Amino acid sequence: MKYVIAANWKMNKTISETRDFLKTFIPMVKGIADVDIVIAPPFTALAAAAEELKGSTVALSAQDMFWEERGAYTGEVAPGMLLDAGCSHVIIGHSERRQYFHEDDAVVNKKITAAHRAGLKVIFCVGESLEEREAGKTFEVIQREVEKGLANVSPDNLVLAYEPIWAIGTGKTASAEQAQEVHAFIRKVLVGLYGSPAEGLRILYGGSVTPENVNTLMACKDVHGALVGGASMKPESFINIVSFKKEN
Ligand code: PGA
């Protein structure tokens, strides 16, 4: 299975910072064909990023979108607008959207459905908080998020990302065992949903991934890539993650 390494820049980088990053990064990835690389800049830098990425194999993603196609939704961005800006992917259900912007499973499901209808590939995030983990509710939360988020959604053009909230931006990575345990569980939930393990559907790990820990995480049987925040902001750091080596 081809791994996916995706950069989530969150609310960071101006247009010129995005161009500078890509001018350095694109030559670094020449010749790397065995990994799907995705970059998700903020909305304002998408069109400039698309220009820089022309002719490269690096895919462009947005970090969110609205589910309606057009209309009176001040401040929102439609799926077709992302395509127009040059995106092939969109991240949906990131824990920061759920936490700060009150997106629930129903909203996430509507967004995934609308993204697919428009022809966008979706990176769908799930993950438990520290309180939920400590209360022994990790599997229950993950099962609910996966089942509700993916209700009536095709497993095609879909990538999942398991991002334990306590590991995001904290420097506290899940251990390989913790990641593997949840990834294997997600696979089981997918069997329940689709009647098969949806083998082509890749499940990424996210949460304080760095060049130092990426090899160990990518060696887990059911981990097929990474969604990277902080360590994706500098080309030198992100290229070291993209060129991970699987440990045995
Ligand atoms: P982090 O963020 O790598 O900075 O922990 C990951 C994410 O939120 O996608």
GROMACS .gro file of C-alpha atoms and ligand atoms in nm:
model
  257
    1MET     CA    1   0.000   0.000   0.000
    2LYS     CA    2   0.131   0.347  -0.089
    3TYR     CA    3   0.172   0.560   0.224
    4VAL     CA    4   0.034   0.914   0.252
    5ILE     CA    5   0.230   1.187   0.429
    6ALA     CA    6   0.020   1.503   0.469
    7ALA     CA    7   0.116   1.844   0.605
    8ASN     CA    8  -0.149   2.037   0.797
    9TRP     CA    9  -0.027   2.394   0.834
   10LYS     CA   10  -0.334   2.507   1.030
   11MET     CA   11  -0.354   2.889   1.063
   12ASN     CA   12   0.009   2.942   0.965
   13LYS     CA   13   0.194   3.081   0.661
   14THR     CA   14   0.118   3.377   0.439
   15ILE     CA   15   0.113   3.353   0.060
   16SER     CA   16   0.481   3.443   0.032
   17GLU     CA   17   0.579   3.201   0.311
   18THR     CA   18   0.387   2.929   0.128
   19ARG     CA   19   0.566   3.005  -0.199
   20ASP     CA   20   0.906   3.008  -0.021
   21PHE     CA   21   0.839   2.672   0.143
   22LEU     CA   22   0.733   2.511  -0.185
   23LYS     CA   23   1.024   2.657  -0.385
   24THR     CA   24   1.260   2.478  -0.143
   25PHE     CA   25   1.050   2.166  -0.088
   26ILE     CA   26   0.948   2.069  -0.443
   27PRO     CA   27   1.305   2.003  -0.566
   28MET     CA   28   1.360   1.791  -0.252
   29VAL     CA   29   1.081   1.547  -0.342
   30LYS     CA   30   1.194   1.486  -0.702
   31GLY     CA   31   1.236   1.112  -0.741
   32ILE     CA   32   1.017   1.020  -0.443
   33ALA     CA   33   0.746   0.810  -0.605
   34ASP     CA   34   0.651   0.562  -0.335
   35VAL     CA   35   0.471   0.811  -0.104
   36ASP     CA   36   0.168   1.030  -0.172
   37ILE     CA   37   0.257   1.377  -0.042
   38VAL     CA   38  -0.018   1.626   0.043
   39ILE     CA   39   0.014   1.987   0.165
   40ALA     CA   40  -0.272   2.175   0.333
   41PRO     CA   41  -0.204   2.552   0.354
   42PRO     CA   42  -0.465   2.802   0.476
   43PHE     CA   43  -0.740   2.906   0.229
   44THR     CA   44  -0.570   3.234   0.138
   45ALA     CA   45  -0.255   3.057   0.013
   46LEU     CA   46  -0.422   2.775  -0.183
   47ALA     CA   47  -0.422   2.936  -0.528
   48ALA     CA   48  -0.058   3.046  -0.494
   49ALA     CA   49   0.036   2.699  -0.373
   50ALA     CA   50  -0.140   2.545  -0.675
   51GLU     CA   51   0.072   2.763  -0.904
   52GLU     CA   52   0.392   2.654  -0.733
   53LEU     CA   53   0.285   2.287  -0.741
   54LYS     CA   54   0.212   2.279  -1.115
   55GLY     CA   55   0.399   1.986  -1.268
   56SER     CA   56   0.490   1.832  -0.930
   57THR     CA   57   0.339   1.518  -0.779
   58VAL     CA   58   0.261   1.691  -0.448
   59ALA     CA   59  -0.117   1.720  -0.396
   60LEU     CA   60  -0.294   2.025  -0.257
   61SER     CA   61  -0.549   2.007   0.023
   62ALA     CA   62  -0.773   2.251   0.206
   63GLN     CA   63  -0.816   2.222   0.583
   64ASP     CA   64  -1.196   2.250   0.587
   65MET     CA   65  -1.497   2.349   0.373
   66PHE     CA   66  -1.873   2.404   0.393
   67TRP     CA   67  -2.121   2.152   0.255
   68GLU     CA   68  -2.338   2.383   0.043
   69GLU     CA   69  -2.244   2.460  -0.317
   70ARG     CA   70  -2.307   2.837  -0.304
   71GLY     CA   71  -2.527   3.099  -0.144
   72ALA     CA   72  -2.574   3.320   0.159
   73TYR     CA   73  -2.320   3.163   0.397
   74THR     CA   74  -2.095   3.454   0.486
   75GLY     CA   75  -1.740   3.348   0.554
   76GLU     CA   76  -1.774   2.995   0.420
   77VAL     CA   77  -1.596   2.822   0.132
   78ALA     CA   78  -1.769   2.575  -0.103
   79PRO     CA   79  -1.628   2.243  -0.233
   80GLY     CA   80  -1.627   2.373  -0.592
   81MET     CA   81  -1.423   2.674  -0.482
   82LEU     CA   82  -1.153   2.441  -0.350
   83LEU     CA   83  -1.139   2.262  -0.684
   84ASP     CA   84  -1.124   2.601  -0.854
   85ALA     CA   85  -0.825   2.696  -0.637
   86GLY     CA   86  -0.645   2.376  -0.740
   87CYS     CA   87  -0.721   2.141  -0.450
   88SER     CA   88  -0.764   1.767  -0.492
   89HIS     CA   89  -0.805   1.698  -0.119
   90VAL     CA   90  -0.977   1.841   0.188
   91ILE     CA   91  -0.927   1.765   0.557
   92ILE     CA   92  -1.257   1.713   0.739
   93GLY     CA   93  -1.337   1.664   1.107
   94HIS     CA   94  -1.005   1.781   1.250
   95SER     CA   95  -1.027   1.787   1.631
   96GLU     CA   96  -0.963   2.163   1.632
   97ARG     CA   97  -1.274   2.211   1.415
   98ARG     CA   98  -1.473   1.987   1.649
   99GLN     CA   99  -1.336   2.157   1.963
  100TYR     CA  100  -1.331   2.528   1.871
  101PHE     CA  101  -1.602   2.543   1.603
  102HIS     CA  102  -1.842   2.289   1.753
  103GLU     CA  103  -1.850   2.055   1.455
  104ASP     CA  104  -2.028   1.735   1.551
  105ASP     CA  105  -2.050   1.400   1.376
  106ALA     CA  106  -2.354   1.506   1.172
  107VAL     CA  107  -2.176   1.817   1.040
  108VAL     CA  108  -1.866   1.613   0.960
  109ASN     CA  109  -2.080   1.359   0.772
  110LYS     CA  110  -2.247   1.633   0.565
  111LYS     CA  111  -1.908   1.781   0.476
  112ILE     CA  112  -1.758   1.446   0.373
  113THR     CA  113  -2.064   1.370   0.159
  114ALA     CA  114  -2.046   1.712  -0.011
  115ALA     CA  115  -1.670   1.683  -0.070
  116HIS     CA  116  -1.715   1.344  -0.237
  117ARG     CA  117  -2.003   1.474  -0.448
  118ALA     CA  118  -1.773   1.749  -0.574
  119GLY     CA  119  -1.495   1.500  -0.653
  120LEU     CA  120  -1.258   1.590  -0.370
  121LYS     CA  121  -1.055   1.331  -0.182
  122VAL     CA  122  -1.120   1.346   0.191
  123ILE     CA  123  -0.877   1.316   0.483
  124PHE     CA  124  -1.119   1.238   0.766
  125CYS     CA  125  -0.988   1.284   1.123
  126VAL     CA  126  -1.099   1.105   1.437
  127GLY     CA  127  -0.949   1.088   1.786
  128GLU     CA  128  -1.019   1.079   2.158
  129SER     CA  129  -0.939   1.339   2.424
  130LEU     CA  130  -0.720   1.267   2.726
  131GLU     CA  131  -1.026   1.253   2.954
  132GLU     CA  132  -1.194   1.003   2.722
  133ARG     CA  133  -0.880   0.787   2.712
  134GLU     CA  134  -0.841   0.796   3.088
  135ALA     CA  135  -1.208   0.704   3.134
  136GLY     CA  136  -1.154   0.396   2.914
  137LYS     CA  137  -1.374   0.537   2.637
  138THR     CA  138  -1.123   0.546   2.350
  139PHE     CA  139  -1.281   0.268   2.144
  140GLU     CA  140  -1.634   0.390   2.208
  141VAL     CA  141  -1.547   0.743   2.088
  142ILE     CA  142  -1.356   0.621   1.782
  143GLN     CA  143  -1.635   0.383   1.684
  144ARG     CA  144  -1.897   0.658   1.712
  145GLU     CA  145  -1.690   0.910   1.514
  146VAL     CA  146  -1.610   0.661   1.237
  147GLU     CA  147  -1.963   0.519   1.206
  148LYS     CA  148  -2.145   0.853   1.220
  149GLY     CA  149  -1.889   1.041   1.011
  150LEU     CA  150  -1.896   0.776   0.740
  151ALA     CA  151  -2.270   0.701   0.733
  152ASN     CA  152  -2.359   0.643   0.364
  153VAL     CA  153  -2.009   0.748   0.257
  154SER     CA  154  -1.810   0.549   0.000
  155PRO     CA  155  -1.471   0.414   0.110
  156ASP     CA  156  -1.324   0.539  -0.220
  157ASN     CA  157  -1.141   0.872  -0.227
  158LEU     CA  158  -1.114   0.854   0.148
  159VAL     CA  159  -0.818   0.853   0.386
  160LEU     CA  160  -0.867   0.827   0.762
  161ALA     CA  161  -0.644   0.993   1.019
  162TYR     CA  162  -0.632   0.877   1.379
  163GLU     CA  163  -0.523   1.177   1.584
  164PRO     CA  164  -0.542   1.137   1.962
  165ILE     CA  165  -0.622   1.490   2.080
  166TRP     CA  166  -0.376   1.461   2.371
  167ALA     CA  167  -0.096   1.404   2.120
  168ILE     CA  168  -0.168   1.703   1.895
  169GLY     CA  169   0.085   1.982   1.928
  170THR     CA  170   0.187   1.856   2.271
  171GLY     CA  171   0.507   1.670   2.188
  172LYS     CA  172   0.339   1.367   2.348
  173THR     CA  173   0.322   1.108   2.069
  174ALA     CA  174   0.114   0.794   2.103
  175SER     CA  175   0.341   0.493   2.141
  176ALA     CA  176   0.359   0.257   1.845
  177GLU     CA  177   0.150   0.010   2.049
  178GLN     CA  178  -0.119   0.269   2.128
  179ALA     CA  179  -0.138   0.377   1.763
  180GLN     CA  180  -0.147   0.021   1.630
  181GLU     CA  181  -0.419  -0.080   1.876
  182VAL     CA  182  -0.655   0.197   1.761
  183HIS     CA  183  -0.570   0.157   1.392
  184ALA     CA  184  -0.652  -0.216   1.410
  185PHE     CA  185  -0.976  -0.128   1.589
  186ILE     CA  186  -1.069   0.126   1.315
  187ARG     CA  187  -1.015  -0.149   1.057
  188LYS     CA  188  -1.267  -0.365   1.248
  189VAL     CA  189  -1.519  -0.080   1.254
  190LEU     CA  190  -1.472  -0.044   0.876
  191VAL     CA  191  -1.554  -0.413   0.833
  192GLY     CA  192  -1.879  -0.347   1.019
  193LEU     CA  193  -1.954  -0.049   0.797
  194TYR     CA  194  -1.852  -0.180   0.458
  195GLY     CA  195  -1.868  -0.557   0.502
  196SER     CA  196  -1.497  -0.574   0.416
  197PRO     CA  197  -1.178  -0.427   0.566
  198ALA     CA  198  -1.178  -0.162   0.287
  199GLU     CA  199  -0.817  -0.257   0.224
  200GLY     CA  200  -0.739   0.032  -0.008
  201LEU     CA  201  -0.842   0.282   0.259
  202ARG     CA  202  -0.532   0.414   0.431
  203ILE     CA  203  -0.533   0.509   0.799
  204LEU     CA  204  -0.280   0.777   0.894
  205TYR     CA  205  -0.150   0.856   1.239
  206GLY     CA  206  -0.131   1.218   1.353
  207GLY     CA  207  -0.017   1.386   1.673
  208SER     CA  208   0.337   1.513   1.733
  209VAL     CA  209   0.490   1.316   1.445
  210THR     CA  210   0.855   1.419   1.401
  211PRO     CA  211   1.154   1.302   1.194
  212GLU     CA  212   1.268   1.124   1.514
  213ASN     CA  213   0.957   0.912   1.575
  214VAL     CA  214   0.817   0.866   1.224
  215ASN     CA  215   1.004   0.542   1.145
  216THR     CA  216   0.873   0.362   1.451
  217LEU     CA  217   0.515   0.477   1.390
  218MET     CA  218   0.520   0.388   1.019
  219ALA     CA  219   0.640   0.037   1.106
  220CYS     CA  220   0.304  -0.044   1.270
  221LYS     CA  221   0.107  -0.296   1.068
  222ASP     CA  222  -0.207  -0.086   1.029
  223VAL     CA  223  -0.047   0.261   1.004
  224HIS     CA  224  -0.022   0.377   0.644
  225GLY     CA  225   0.100   0.733   0.669
  226ALA     CA  226   0.102   1.046   0.882
  227LEU     CA  227  -0.079   1.376   0.920
  228VAL     CA  228   0.179   1.624   1.041
  229GLY     CA  229   0.131   1.969   1.194
  230GLY     CA  230   0.425   2.137   1.369
  231ALA     CA  231   0.698   1.928   1.204
  232SER     CA  232   0.564   2.001   0.853
  233MET     CA  233   0.629   2.375   0.870
  234LYS     CA  234   0.993   2.363   0.762
  235PRO     CA  235   1.097   2.190   0.437
  236GLU     CA  236   1.405   2.033   0.602
  237SER     CA  237   1.194   1.874   0.873
  238PHE     CA  238   0.903   1.770   0.650
  239ILE     CA  239   1.130   1.608   0.390
  240ASN     CA  240   1.280   1.392   0.666
  241ILE     CA  241   0.931   1.272   0.752
  242VAL     CA  242   0.837   1.212   0.388
  243SER     CA  243   1.152   1.003   0.343
  244PHE     CA  244   1.088   0.783   0.649
  245LYS     CA  245   1.233   0.434   0.662
  246LYS     CA  246   1.018   0.154   0.795
  247GLU     CA  247   1.170  -0.016   1.099
  248ASN     CA  248   1.120  -0.391   1.132
  249PGA     P1  249   0.098   1.813   1.533
  249PGA     O1  250  -0.047   1.831   1.464
  249PGA     O2  251   0.181   1.731   1.438
  249PGA     O3  252   0.150   1.953   1.549
  249PGA     O4  253   0.076   1.743   1.663
  249PGA     C1  254  -0.107   1.726   1.393
  249PGA     C2  255  -0.244   1.767   1.345
  249PGA     O5  256  -0.316   1.836   1.421
  249PGA     O6  257  -0.286   1.729   1.234
   0.00000   0.00000   0.00000
